C-alpha positions as a Markdown table, in Angstrom:
| # | Residue | x | y | z |
|---|---|---|---|---|
| 1 | Met | -171.2 | 10.1 | -1.5 |
| 2 | Pro | -171.0 | 10.3 | -5.3 |
| 3 | Thr | -168.1 | 11.4 | -7.6 |
| 4 | Ile | -168.3 | 14.1 | -10.0 |
| 5 | His | -167.1 | 13.9 | -13.5 |
| 6 | Trp | -167.1 | 16.5 | -16.2 |
| 7 | Gln | -167.0 | 16.2 | -19.9 |
| 8 | Lys | -166.2 | 18.6 | -22.7 |
| 9 | Asn | -167.8 | 17.7 | -26.0 |
| 10 | Gln | -168.8 | 14.5 | -24.6 |
| 11 | Gln | -164.9 | 13.5 | -23.6 |
| 12 | Asp | -163.8 | 13.2 | -20.3 |
| 13 | Leu | -162.2 | 16.7 | -19.2 |
| 14 | Ala | -159.1 | 15.3 | -18.2 |
| 15 | Pro | -156.5 | 17.9 | -16.0 |
| 16 | Val | -153.7 | 19.5 | -18.0 |
| 17 | Arg | -150.5 | 19.5 | -16.3 |
| 18 | Gly | -149.0 | 22.8 | -15.4 |
| 19 | Asp | -152.7 | 24.6 | -16.4 |
| 20 | Ser | -154.4 | 25.6 | -13.1 |
| 21 | Arg | -156.9 | 27.5 | -15.0 |
| 22 | Val | -159.5 | 24.5 | -15.0 |
| 23 | Val | -160.3 | 22.9 | -11.5 |
| 24 | Val | -163.1 | 20.7 | -10.3 |
| 25 | Leu | -163.7 | 22.4 | -6.7 |
| 26 | Pro | -164.8 | 20.1 | -3.6 |
| 27 | Ser | -168.5 | 21.3 | -4.2 |
| 28 | Gly | -168.6 | 19.6 | -7.6 |
| 29 | Ala | -168.6 | 23.1 | -9.6 |
| 30 | Leu | -166.4 | 23.3 | -12.5 |
| 31 | Gln | -164.3 | 26.8 | -12.3 |
| 32 | Ile | -162.7 | 27.9 | -15.7 |
| 33 | Ser | -160.6 | 31.1 | -15.3 |
| 34 | Arg | -159.3 | 33.4 | -17.9 |
| 35 | Leu | -161.2 | 32.1 | -20.5 |
| 36 | Gln | -159.4 | 31.4 | -23.7 |
| 37 | Pro | -160.9 | 30.5 | -27.5 |
| 38 | Gly | -160.1 | 26.7 | -26.8 |
| 39 | Asp | -162.5 | 26.5 | -23.7 |
| 40 | Thr | -165.4 | 26.9 | -26.3 |
| 41 | Gly | -167.2 | 23.7 | -26.1 |
| 42 | Ile | -170.4 | 21.8 | -24.6 |
| 43 | Tyr | -169.9 | 21.0 | -21.0 |
| 44 | Arg | -172.0 | 18.6 | -18.6 |
| 45 | Cys | -171.1 | 16.9 | -15.2 |
| 46 | Thr | -172.2 | 13.0 | -14.2 |
| 47 | Ala | -172.6 | 12.2 | -10.6 |
| 48 | Arg | -171.5 | 8.4 | -10.1 |
| 49 | Asn | -171.3 | 6.0 | -7.1 |
| 50 | Pro | -171.1 | 2.3 | -6.8 |
| 51 | Ala | -174.9 | 1.5 | -7.7 |
| 52 | Ser | -175.7 | 4.0 | -10.4 |
| 53 | Ser | -174.9 | 7.3 | -12.1 |
| 54 | Arg | -177.0 | 10.5 | -13.2 |
| 55 | Thr | -175.7 | 13.1 | -16.0 |
| 56 | Gly | -176.8 | 16.5 | -15.6 |
| 57 | Asn | -178.0 | 19.2 | -18.2 |
| 58 | Glu | -175.6 | 20.4 | -21.2 |
| 59 | Ala | -174.0 | 23.9 | -21.0 |
| 60 | Glu | -172.4 | 25.8 | -23.9 |
| 61 | Val | -169.5 | 28.0 | -23.2 |
| 62 | Arg | -169.0 | 30.9 | -26.2 |
| 63 | Ile | -166.1 | 33.1 | -26.2 |
| 64 | Leu | -167.0 | 36.7 | -27.2 |
| 65 | Ser | -165.0 | 39.5 | -28.3 |
| 66 | Asp | -163.5 | 41.8 | -25.8 |
| 67 | Pro | -166.1 | 44.6 | -25.4 |
| 68 | Gly | -163.8 | 46.7 | -23.5 |
| 69 | Leu | -166.3 | 47.9 | -21.1 |
| 70 | His | -166.1 | 47.5 | -17.2 |
| 71 | Arg | -168.4 | 45.1 | -15.5 |
| 72 | Gln | -169.2 | 45.2 | -12.2 |
| 73 | Leu | -167.9 | 42.6 | -9.4 |
| 74 | Tyr | -170.5 | 40.1 | -8.3 |
| 75 | Phe | -170.0 | 36.6 | -6.4 |
| 76 | Leu | -170.7 | 33.2 | -8.7 |
| 77 | Gln | -169.7 | 31.7 | -5.5 |
| 78 | Arg | -169.4 | 32.6 | -2.2 |
| 79 | Pro | -167.1 | 31.2 | 0.6 |
| 80 | Phe | -169.2 | 28.7 | 2.8 |
| 81 | Asn | -168.2 | 27.1 | 5.9 |
| 82 | Val | -166.1 | 24.2 | 5.7 |
| 83 | Val | -165.2 | 21.3 | 8.3 |
| 84 | Ala | -161.8 | 19.1 | 7.5 |
| 85 | Ile | -160.3 | 16.4 | 9.3 |
| 86 | Glu | -156.6 | 17.2 | 10.7 |
| 87 | Gly | -154.1 | 16.4 | 8.1 |
| 88 | Lys | -156.2 | 16.8 | 4.9 |
| 89 | Asp | -156.4 | 19.6 | 2.8 |
| 90 | Ala | -159.4 | 22.1 | 2.8 |
| 91 | Val | -160.4 | 24.5 | 0.0 |
| 92 | Leu | -162.2 | 27.4 | 0.8 |
| 93 | Glu | -164.1 | 28.2 | -2.5 |
| 94 | Cys | -164.5 | 32.2 | -4.1 |
| 95 | Cys | -165.6 | 32.8 | -7.4 |
| 96 | Val | -166.5 | 36.3 | -8.6 |
| 97 | Ser | -167.2 | 37.5 | -12.3 |
| 98 | Gly | -166.1 | 40.9 | -13.5 |
| 99 | Tyr | -163.9 | 42.6 | -16.1 |
| 100 | Pro | -161.2 | 43.5 | -16.1 |
| 101 | Pro | -160.4 | 40.3 | -14.1 |
| 102 | Pro | -160.0 | 41.5 | -10.6 |
| 103 | Ser | -157.3 | 40.5 | -7.9 |
| 104 | Phe | -158.0 | 38.0 | -5.0 |
| 105 | Thr | -156.8 | 38.4 | -1.2 |
| 106 | Trp | -157.7 | 36.2 | 1.6 |
| 107 | Leu | -157.6 | 37.2 | 5.3 |
| 108 | Arg | -157.5 | 34.9 | 8.2 |
| 109 | Gly | -159.0 | 37.2 | 10.7 |
| 110 | Glu | -157.9 | 40.5 | 10.3 |
| 111 | Glu | -154.3 | 39.2 | 9.0 |
| 112 | Val | -153.4 | 38.8 | 5.2 |
| 113 | Val | -152.9 | 35.3 | 4.2 |
| 114 | Gln | -149.3 | 34.6 | 2.7 |
| 115 | Leu | -150.0 | 32.9 | -0.6 |
| 116 | Arg | -147.5 | 30.6 | -2.5 |
| 117 | Ser | -146.4 | 29.0 | 0.9 |
| 118 | Lys | -146.5 | 25.4 | 2.1 |
| 119 | Lys | -149.6 | 25.9 | 3.9 |
| 120 | Tyr | -151.2 | 28.4 | 1.5 |
| 121 | Ser | -151.9 | 28.5 | -2.2 |
| 122 | Leu | -154.4 | 29.8 | -4.9 |
| 123 | Leu | -156.7 | 27.2 | -6.5 |
| 124 | Gly | -157.8 | 28.2 | -9.9 |
| 125 | Gly | -156.5 | 31.6 | -9.0 |
| 126 | Ser | -159.0 | 32.6 | -6.6 |
| 127 | Asn | -160.0 | 29.5 | -4.1 |
| 128 | Leu | -157.8 | 29.3 | -0.9 |
| 129 | Leu | -156.4 | 25.7 | -0.7 |
| 130 | Ile | -155.0 | 25.0 | 2.9 |
| 131 | Ser | -152.8 | 22.2 | 2.9 |
| 132 | Asn | -152.4 | 19.3 | 5.9 |
| 133 | Val | -154.9 | 21.3 | 8.2 |
| 134 | Thr | -154.4 | 21.5 | 11.8 |
| 135 | Asp | -156.5 | 22.8 | 14.8 |
| 136 | Asp | -154.6 | 26.0 | 14.6 |
| 137 | Asp | -155.9 | 26.4 | 11.1 |
| 138 | Ser | -159.5 | 26.8 | 12.3 |
| 139 | Gly | -160.9 | 30.2 | 12.1 |
| 140 | Thr | -162.7 | 32.8 | 10.1 |
| 141 | Tyr | -161.3 | 33.2 | 6.3 |
| 142 | Thr | -162.5 | 36.3 | 4.0 |
| 143 | Cys | -162.1 | 36.2 | 0.5 |
| 144 | Val | -161.6 | 40.1 | -0.7 |
| 145 | Val | -162.0 | 41.0 | -4.3 |
| 146 | Thr | -160.6 | 44.0 | -5.6 |
| 147 | Tyr | -160.3 | 46.0 | -8.6 |
| 148 | Lys | -159.0 | 49.7 | -8.8 |
| 149 | Asn | -161.4 | 51.1 | -5.9 |
| 150 | Glu | -164.3 | 48.6 | -6.0 |
| 151 | Asn | -163.8 | 45.6 | -3.7 |
| 152 | Ile | -166.3 | 43.2 | -2.5 |
| 153 | Ser | -165.6 | 40.5 | 0.0 |
| 154 | Ala | -167.3 | 37.4 | 2.0 |
| 155 | Ser | -166.4 | 35.1 | 4.8 |
| 156 | Ala | -166.5 | 31.5 | 5.9 |
| 157 | Glu | -165.5 | 29.6 | 8.9 |
| 158 | Leu | -163.3 | 26.8 | 8.6 |
| 159 | Thr | -163.4 | 24.2 | 11.4 |
| 160 | Val | -160.6 | 21.2 | 12.2 |
| 161 | Leu | -161.4 | 18.0 | 13.3 |
| 162 | Val | -158.7 | 16.7 | 15.5 |
| 163 | Lys | -157.7 | 13.0 | 16.1 |
| 164 | Leu | -157.8 | 12.1 | 19.5 |
| 165 | Gly | -154.3 | 11.3 | 20.9 |
| 166 | Ala | -153.2 | 8.8 | 23.3 |
| 167 | Gln | -155.1 | 8.2 | 26.3 |
| 168 | Cys | -153.8 | 9.4 | 29.8 |
| 169 | Met | -154.9 | 8.1 | 33.0 |
| 170 | Asn | -154.9 | 9.6 | 36.7 |
| 171 | Leu | -155.2 | 6.9 | 39.4 |
| 172 | Cys | -157.0 | 8.1 | 42.6 |
| 173 | Thr | -157.3 | 6.5 | 46.1 |
| 174 | Leu | -160.7 | 6.5 | 47.2 |
| 175 | Lys | -162.0 | 5.9 | 50.7 |
| 176 | Gly | -165.3 | 4.4 | 51.8 |
| 177 | Thr | -168.2 | 5.0 | 49.4 |
| 178 | Val | -166.9 | 8.1 | 47.6 |
| 179 | Gly | -167.4 | 7.9 | 43.9 |
| 180 | Cys | -165.4 | 9.1 | 41.0 |
| 181 | Glu | -166.1 | 10.9 | 37.8 |
| 182 | Ala | -164.8 | 10.4 | 34.1 |
| 183 | Ala | -165.0 | 13.9 | 32.3 |
| 184 | Val | -164.3 | 14.0 | 28.5 |
| 185 | Gly | -163.4 | 17.9 | 28.1 |
| 186 | Thr | -164.4 | 18.2 | 24.2 |
| 187 | Gly | -165.5 | 21.2 | 22.0 |
| 188 | Ala | -167.7 | 18.6 | 20.2 |
| 189 | Gly | -170.9 | 18.4 | 22.8 |
| 190 | Leu | -169.7 | 15.3 | 24.8 |
| 191 | Gly | -170.0 | 16.1 | 28.6 |
| 192 | Pro | -169.1 | 14.4 | 31.6 |
| 193 | Ser | -169.7 | 10.5 | 32.0 |
| 194 | Ser | -170.9 | 9.2 | 35.5 |
| 195 | Val | -168.8 | 6.4 | 36.8 |
| 196 | Pro | -170.8 | 4.4 | 39.6 |
| 197 | Pro | -169.1 | 4.3 | 43.2 |
| 198 | Pro | -166.9 | 1.5 | 43.6 |
| 199 | Gly | -167.6 | -1.8 | 45.0 |
| 200 | Pro | -165.5 | -4.9 | 45.8 |
| 201 | Ser | -165.2 | -5.8 | 42.2 |
| 202 | Ser | -164.9 | -2.4 | 40.7 |
| 203 | Cys | -161.3 | -1.5 | 40.8 |
| 204 | Gly | -159.3 | -0.9 | 37.7 |
| 205 | Pro | -159.7 | 1.6 | 34.5 |
| 206 | Leu | -163.5 | 2.6 | 33.8 |
| 207 | Ser | -164.1 | 3.7 | 30.5 |
| 208 | Pro | -166.5 | 6.6 | 29.5 |
| 209 | Val | -170.2 | 6.0 | 28.5 |
| 210 | Cys | -170.0 | 7.7 | 25.0 |
| 211 | Trp | -167.4 | 8.4 | 22.7 |
| 212 | Gln | -166.6 | 9.6 | 19.1 |
| 213 | Pro | -163.8 | 9.1 | 16.5 |
| 214 | Tyr | -163.2 | 12.9 | 16.0 |
| 215 | Ser | -163.5 | 16.0 | 18.2 |
| 216 | Arg | -161.8 | 19.2 | 19.1 |
| 217 | Cys | -160.1 | 17.7 | 22.2 |
| 218 | Arg | -156.5 | 16.4 | 21.9 |
| 219 | Ser | -156.6 | 13.9 | 25.0 |
| 220 | His | -158.7 | 13.1 | 28.1 |
| 221 | Val | -158.4 | 12.2 | 31.8 |
| 222 | Leu | -160.2 | 8.9 | 32.8 |
| 223 | Met | -160.2 | 8.5 | 36.9 |
| 224 | Ala | -160.0 | 5.3 | 38.0 |
| 225 | Pro | -160.9 | 3.9 | 41.8 |
| 226 | Ala | -157.7 | 2.2 | 43.1 |
| 227 | Pro | -157.8 | -0.8 | 45.5 |
| 228 | Leu | -158.3 | 0.3 | 49.2 |
| 229 | Ala | -155.3 | -0.7 | 51.5 |
| 230 | Pro | -156.6 | -2.6 | 54.8 |
| 231 | Ala | -155.8 | 0.4 | 56.9 |
| 232 | Asp | -158.3 | 2.5 | 54.7 |
| 233 | Ser | -160.8 | -0.1 | 54.8 |
| 234 | Ala | -160.9 | 0.1 | 58.6 |
| 235 | Glu | -162.0 | 3.7 | 58.3 |
């Protein structure tokens, strides 16, 4: 996965402490909010990985005088579906052009997201930053952009991949040739895995056929055949 670096007038664009107007989003896009005269210049981005780098075309930003005319709202970047790992931060992007500058509200389902909290905040004035995500943060989020009686909105899904917890084991006593089954209950496409019928040397824990490092389940149950008592064997 390459990393994205931006330059302004052939100088690396370093973040300015306390200035959240200029941000590089997870998609690699550079967003500049509430333009100021000092933002004028030539911008370009470079994608780098350990083997090589590639520089994109230059783009010029010019600041024009305020025309004083209302401009209709339209999306420069709609929110798109995001998959995040539990414990990491997630960003849902939303960028809109319009004049005068509109206000941004985020909804989770039908409820308004409370911004400026430990969990939620705005990045670059419009993008939703969700800190330290958990499975409970999964769901549909909607960016609502409003100016007076005009509003536009767009939605996206956040999916959180939960790290597997400690394994748990239930032991069952089997008689005769009754088999046992191990089932991994997940929301990520893993189904039950068959365990062969027990034999003289098959006592002890058995492992599922397949596994993956992240899924939507928090734990699993592994059924293992227990040794048969002499009385049971006689049956």
